[in-house]
């Protein structure tokens, strides 16, 4: 495996980690007005992700940094091309992050209601837009011979990308619900399970629709053949199995299975992309690949050494935080947010 | 306004706003870690109360710094895609390392610090705060490695139509990093010092200090502020001498020095005509600029006209003079604010030898002085970035060639307005919260009402 492939894989891993972790953060943010009935319960829900959301979000920041370092043209074309979509996502993430910290620091119900809305919208928008963005990566967007995006904002809102966006929105929301069945108490875990049971239908339907649409609307079947291979199959089967675990109250397994579905669906997108990083809908020759978009061999080597040294350390201490905060949160817990 | 000016304006707005919160994070994280360490070592509950009080204000500020930082990570690609293509091979690496080495550290451990008071041991909890402080300051180092390349490109070759990294260690060993980072760090220490001193002074003026928290905070803060501002100015002097060597045009603009002079006079106050490049009215101290640049009252300091001619010889026709008035005044406001801080801090340290200074004028001045570091931090960055113009990467790429080709002026107007509005609202909310918690004081203090809410 050459360094270009390694960095493609590493960026894939960063997105996998990001969607797995921030996926439930987004889900919790979307669900908190529906699961909680009182202010204390809303605080409980927010506190389940309180200690971890910021560290989870760094997976996205790092993915952005890694794209810049390893594939500068990918970074340049993607973020200038998807400009307005990215602005919307950034605005959402800005108000959401502040909302977690600010919401419970004033007694005023109006103040808290405003930040609750910020948490909801700030989680909803990125959960939708990430699916739109990834779907557009594999579907292809108008990119000319100088690697410049020549479409507009509405080019991104095609039916295929919208299915992708709705699918990511539904799956992250379900993932948040299975997370909350594990992390809350005092009746909220029951409500979270009941919601998960309902949310399973749109999530399963949209994931299936996305798989079908991917065959129909992209070049995946030409490139990978009719047999999708084991990876997408695992994603679909995990979500199917989740129906059984939710019904039978196997909450730990439900969370594992929504996580597996997210991880394998993300891997599928990266397999479908490889070795391209952005597909040009104008001319296949103009697609950005892991070679024409890459940094120099020297930079890739330096960054490989740095990543090899640092990534394991990060995984260890981030894992440790989940151990420290493994307990369920209930209205009787000390609530810091 | 064309798309380049709009993109520059947006970068200025988002970056100055982001850097409104960063210095306090850098300086106060270290101070809170020191206070918590004092608590662990002495067992004195007053230190714990101080840690919690200043920690709470730290967190409100930290959240604003984090969320505005997300924009920074992406906007090189968004608005400056041609810059990203030209520079990505070099610039991306420190950014990715910053994320891997620093952002994870501060973001993961800040979560443990907020939520872990009764989950982990006291000693470990204090260590966690040190990790947050180290993470934040390492993050500053790596982004300054990236910025220093823009000021002084090193360790690269021009190949494949872009700048490619030739030596990672040259990038890290760039002399510019090691004058810039200490200047930023000590300015951050001063920012936190004046913040602590100002808020403590506010409570002392109202006599709400039954527990001794604010008198103790004042004395620690004033020493911290003094150490910060003295070293920031000393290092800043070094940095200016360094800049005179590697970016003489920036220094000439900072001094509105139209023609080379030997010995060079230092301008105290100049009203100039930028287009005709001449003074309209000026007060100057003979020889002082030579002294500041070369530690000697003689020695040439090169002026704008000479440097412009030289730049044309090297880079071809064009205007290589940065906006002189902005550079000149930003530089002077920074130094003026620094001088005021120096006087206030040294007077405070002198008086604080035996208790807290009680002069009401001084305490009142201390409250207002919270603003001084913010003025100096912002004007310092405006100067260093404006003074580099027309270059985005000094001598290698011009700002006009760096902007995204696929982003229209209308799109930038939309994002600029949206960011400005949202940032404005957040600033208002942040100030409301900071005021509330800063003036509320500590539970049990005489004039303080019972604490409500979280943390």
Coordinates of C-alpha atoms in Angstrom, one line a residue, chain A residues 8-303:
Chain A
X8 CA -7.0 7.9 1.9
X9 CA -7.7 5.1 4.4
X10 CA -6.7 7.3 7.4
X11 CA -9.1 10.0 6.3
X12 CA -11.7 7.3 5.9
X13 CA -11.0 6.2 9.5
X14 CA -11.3 9.7 10.7
X15 CA -14.7 10.1 9.1
X16 CA -15.8 6.7 10.4
X17 CA -14.8 7.7 14.0
X18 CA -16.4 11.1 13.5
X19 CA -19.8 9.7 12.4
X20 CA -19.7 6.9 15.0
X21 CA -19.1 9.4 17.8
X22 CA -20.7 12.6 16.7
X23 CA -23.5 10.6 15.2
X24 CA -24.9 9.9 18.6
X25 CA -24.1 13.5 19.7
X26 CA -26.2 14.8 16.8
X27 CA -28.9 12.2 17.6
X28 CA -29.0 13.3 21.2
X29 CA -29.2 16.9 20.2
X30 CA -32.1 16.2 17.8
X31 CA -34.0 14.1 20.3
X32 CA -33.6 16.0 23.5
X33 CA -36.8 18.1 23.1
X34 CA -38.8 14.9 22.4
X35 CA -37.4 12.7 25.2
X36 CA -37.2 15.1 28.0
X37 CA -40.3 16.5 29.6
X38 CA -39.0 18.8 32.3
X39 CA -36.0 21.2 32.4
X40 CA -34.1 18.8 34.7
X41 CA -34.7 16.0 32.2
X42 CA -33.5 18.2 29.3
X43 CA -30.3 18.8 31.4
X44 CA -30.0 15.0 31.9
X45 CA -30.1 14.4 28.2
X46 CA -27.5 17.1 27.4
X47 CA -25.3 15.9 30.2
X48 CA -25.1 12.4 28.7
X49 CA -22.9 13.8 26.0
X50 CA -21.5 16.7 28.1
X51 CA -18.1 15.3 28.8
X52 CA -17.5 13.9 25.3
X53 CA -19.1 16.0 22.5
X54 CA -16.1 18.4 22.2
X55 CA -13.6 15.6 21.9
X56 CA -15.9 13.8 19.4
X57 CA -16.1 16.9 17.2
X58 CA -12.3 17.0 17.0
X59 CA -12.6 14.0 14.7
X60 CA -14.1 16.3 12.1
X61 CA -11.5 19.0 12.6
X62 CA -8.8 16.5 12.3
X63 CA -10.3 15.0 9.2
X64 CA -10.3 18.5 7.7
X65 CA -6.7 19.1 8.7
X66 CA -5.7 15.7 7.4
X67 CA -7.4 16.4 4.0
X68 CA -5.5 19.7 3.9
X69 CA -2.2 18.1 4.7
X70 CA -2.4 15.0 2.5
X71 CA -4.7 16.0 -0.3
X72 CA -4.7 19.8 -0.5
X73 CA -6.6 19.9 -3.8
X74 CA -9.4 17.8 -2.2
X75 CA -9.5 20.2 0.7
X76 CA -9.5 23.2 -1.7
X77 CA -12.1 22.0 -4.2
X78 CA -14.5 20.5 -1.7
X79 CA -14.7 23.4 0.7
X80 CA -14.7 26.1 -1.9
X81 CA -17.1 24.2 -4.1
X82 CA -19.6 23.2 -1.3
X83 CA -19.3 26.8 0.1
X84 CA -22.8 27.7 1.1
X85 CA -23.6 24.2 2.5
X86 CA -20.4 24.4 4.6
X87 CA -21.3 27.9 5.8
X88 CA -24.7 26.6 7.0
X89 CA -23.0 23.6 8.7
X90 CA -20.4 25.8 10.4
X91 CA -23.1 28.2 11.7
X92 CA -25.0 25.2 13.1
X93 CA -22.0 23.8 14.8
X94 CA -21.1 27.2 16.3
X95 CA -24.4 27.8 17.9
X96 CA -24.7 24.2 19.0
X97 CA -21.3 24.2 20.8
X98 CA -22.0 27.4 22.6
X99 CA -25.5 26.2 23.5
X100 CA -24.2 23.2 25.4
X101 CA -22.0 25.4 27.6
X102 CA -24.5 28.3 27.9
X103 CA -27.9 26.7 28.3
X104 CA -28.0 26.0 32.0
X105 CA -25.9 28.9 33.1
X106 CA -29.0 31.2 33.4
X107 CA -32.3 30.4 35.2
X108 CA -34.5 32.2 32.7
X109 CA -36.8 29.8 30.8
X110 CA -36.6 32.0 27.7
X111 CA -32.8 31.8 27.7
X112 CA -32.9 28.0 28.1
X113 CA -35.6 27.6 25.4
X114 CA -33.5 29.6 22.9
X115 CA -30.4 27.4 23.5
X116 CA -32.5 24.3 23.4
X117 CA -33.6 25.3 19.9
X118 CA -30.0 26.0 19.1
X119 CA -29.0 22.5 20.2
X120 CA -31.8 21.0 18.1
X121 CA -31.2 23.0 14.9
X122 CA -27.4 22.8 15.4
X123 CA -27.6 19.0 15.5
X124 CA -30.2 18.6 12.8
X125 CA -28.5 20.6 10.1
X126 CA -25.1 18.9 10.2
X127 CA -26.7 15.5 10.5
X128 CA -28.5 16.2 7.3
X129 CA -25.7 18.0 5.4
X130 CA -23.0 15.4 6.0
X131 CA -25.1 12.8 4.1
X132 CA -25.7 15.3 1.3
X133 CA -22.0 16.0 1.1
X134 CA -20.9 12.4 1.0
X135 CA -23.5 11.4 -1.5
X136 CA -22.4 14.2 -3.8
X137 CA -18.8 13.0 -3.5
X138 CA -19.6 9.6 -5.0
X139 CA -22.4 10.8 -7.4
X140 CA -20.1 13.4 -8.9
X141 CA -20.3 17.2 -9.1
X142 CA -19.3 19.5 -11.9
X143 CA -15.6 19.9 -11.6
X144 CA -13.6 21.3 -14.6
X145 CA -10.1 20.6 -15.8
X146 CA -8.5 22.9 -13.3
X147 CA -10.1 21.1 -10.3
X148 CA -12.5 24.0 -9.9
X149 CA -16.1 23.4 -8.9
X150 CA -18.3 25.0 -11.5
X151 CA -21.8 24.2 -10.1
X152 CA -23.8 26.3 -7.7
X153 CA -25.4 25.6 -4.4
X154 CA -28.5 24.0 -5.9
X155 CA -26.5 21.5 -7.8
X156 CA -25.8 19.8 -4.5
X157 CA -29.5 19.4 -3.7
X158 CA -30.2 16.6 -6.3
X159 CA -32.5 13.7 -5.4
X160 CA -29.7 11.3 -4.8
X161 CA -27.9 13.6 -2.3
X162 CA -31.2 14.4 -0.6
X163 CA -31.8 10.7 0.0
X164 CA -28.2 10.5 1.4
X165 CA -28.9 13.4 3.7
X166 CA -32.2 12.0 5.0
X167 CA -30.5 8.6 5.5
X168 CA -27.7 10.1 7.6
X169 CA -30.2 12.2 9.5
X170 CA -32.4 9.2 10.3
X171 CA -29.5 6.9 11.2
X172 CA -27.8 9.4 13.4
X173 CA -31.1 10.1 15.2
X174 CA -31.6 6.4 15.8
X175 CA -28.0 6.1 16.9
X176 CA -28.7 8.9 19.4
X177 CA -31.8 7.0 20.7
X178 CA -29.9 3.8 21.3
X179 CA -27.2 5.8 23.0
X180 CA -29.8 7.4 25.3
X181 CA -31.4 4.1 26.3
X182 CA -27.9 3.2 27.6
X183 CA -27.0 6.5 29.2
X184 CA -30.2 7.7 30.9
X185 CA -32.3 6.5 33.8
X186 CA -35.5 7.6 35.6
X187 CA -37.9 6.6 32.8
X188 CA -36.1 8.4 30.1
X189 CA -34.4 5.2 29.0
X190 CA -37.8 3.7 28.4
X191 CA -38.9 6.7 26.3
X192 CA -35.6 6.5 24.4
X193 CA -36.2 2.8 23.6
X194 CA -39.8 3.5 22.5
X195 CA -38.5 6.3 20.2
X196 CA -35.8 4.0 18.9
X197 CA -38.4 1.5 18.0
X198 CA -40.3 4.1 15.9
X199 CA -37.2 5.7 14.4
X200 CA -36.0 2.3 13.2
X201 CA -38.6 2.4 10.3
X202 CA -37.4 5.6 8.6
X203 CA -33.8 4.7 9.3
X204 CA -34.1 1.3 7.7
X205 CA -36.2 2.5 4.8
X206 CA -33.8 5.4 4.0
X207 CA -30.7 3.3 4.3
X208 CA -32.2 0.8 1.9
X209 CA -33.3 3.6 -0.4
X210 CA -29.8 5.0 -0.4
X211 CA -28.3 1.6 -1.3
X212 CA -30.7 1.1 -4.2
X213 CA -30.2 4.7 -5.3
X214 CA -26.5 4.2 -5.2
X215 CA -26.8 1.4 -7.7
X216 CA -29.1 3.3 -9.9
X217 CA -27.7 6.8 -9.8
X218 CA -23.9 6.4 -9.5
X219 CA -21.2 4.5 -11.4
X220 CA -20.7 2.1 -8.4
X221 CA -22.1 -1.0 -10.1
X222 CA -19.9 -0.4 -13.2
X223 CA -16.8 -0.1 -11.0
X224 CA -17.5 -2.7 -8.3
X225 CA -19.9 -5.1 -10.1
X226 CA -23.4 -6.2 -9.1
X227 CA -22.2 -8.1 -6.0
X228 CA -21.9 -5.3 -3.5
X229 CA -19.4 -7.3 -1.3
X230 CA -19.6 -7.8 2.4
X231 CA -19.2 -4.3 3.7
X232 CA -22.5 -2.7 2.6
X233 CA -24.2 -6.0 3.4
X234 CA -23.0 -5.8 7.0
X235 CA -24.3 -2.2 7.3
X236 CA -27.8 -3.3 6.1
X237 CA -27.8 -6.5 8.2
X238 CA -26.8 -4.6 11.3
X239 CA -29.7 -2.3 10.9
X240 CA -32.1 -5.2 10.3
X241 CA -30.8 -7.0 13.4
X242 CA -31.3 -3.8 15.4
X243 CA -35.1 -4.3 15.0
X244 CA -34.8 -7.5 17.1
X245 CA -32.5 -6.1 19.8
X246 CA -34.7 -3.0 20.3
X247 CA -37.8 -5.1 20.7
X248 CA -36.1 -7.5 23.0
X249 CA -34.5 -4.7 25.1
X250 CA -31.0 -5.7 24.4
X251 CA -29.9 -2.1 24.6
X252 CA -26.2 -2.6 24.5
X253 CA -26.5 -4.6 21.3
X254 CA -28.8 -2.0 19.8
X255 CA -26.2 0.6 20.2
X256 CA -23.5 -1.6 18.9
X257 CA -25.6 -2.4 15.8
X258 CA -26.4 1.2 15.0
X259 CA -22.7 1.9 15.4
X260 CA -21.9 -1.0 13.0
X261 CA -24.4 0.3 10.5
X262 CA -22.8 3.8 10.5
X263 CA -19.3 2.5 10.4
X264 CA -19.9 0.1 7.5
X265 CA -22.0 2.5 5.6
X266 CA -19.2 5.1 5.8
X267 CA -16.6 2.6 4.7
X268 CA -18.9 1.7 1.8
X269 CA -18.8 5.3 0.6
X270 CA -15.0 5.4 0.8
X271 CA -14.8 2.1 -1.1
X272 CA -17.1 3.5 -3.8
X273 CA -14.9 6.6 -4.0
X274 CA -11.5 4.9 -4.2
X275 CA -9.1 5.8 -5.7
X276 CA -11.0 9.0 -6.5
X277 CA -11.7 11.6 -3.8
X278 CA -14.1 13.7 -5.8
X279 CA -15.8 12.6 -8.9
X280 CA -16.2 15.0 -11.8
X281 CA -19.6 14.7 -13.5
X282 CA -18.3 16.6 -16.5
X283 CA -15.4 14.3 -17.5
X284 CA -14.0 11.3 -15.6
X285 CA -10.5 12.5 -16.5
X286 CA -11.1 15.6 -14.4
X287 CA -11.9 13.7 -11.2
X288 CA -9.7 14.3 -8.2
X289 CA -7.8 11.2 -7.2
X290 CA -5.5 10.2 -4.4
X291 CA -2.7 10.9 -6.8
X292 CA -3.5 14.1 -8.6
X293 CA -4.9 15.8 -5.4
X294 CA -2.1 14.7 -3.1
X295 CA 0.8 16.4 -1.3
X296 CA 4.4 15.6 -2.1
X297 CA 5.8 12.2 -1.1
X298 CA 8.0 13.9 1.6
X299 CA 5.0 15.6 3.3
X300 CA 3.0 12.3 3.2
X301 CA 6.0 10.6 4.8
X302 CA 6.3 13.2 7.6
X303 CA 2.6 13.1 8.3

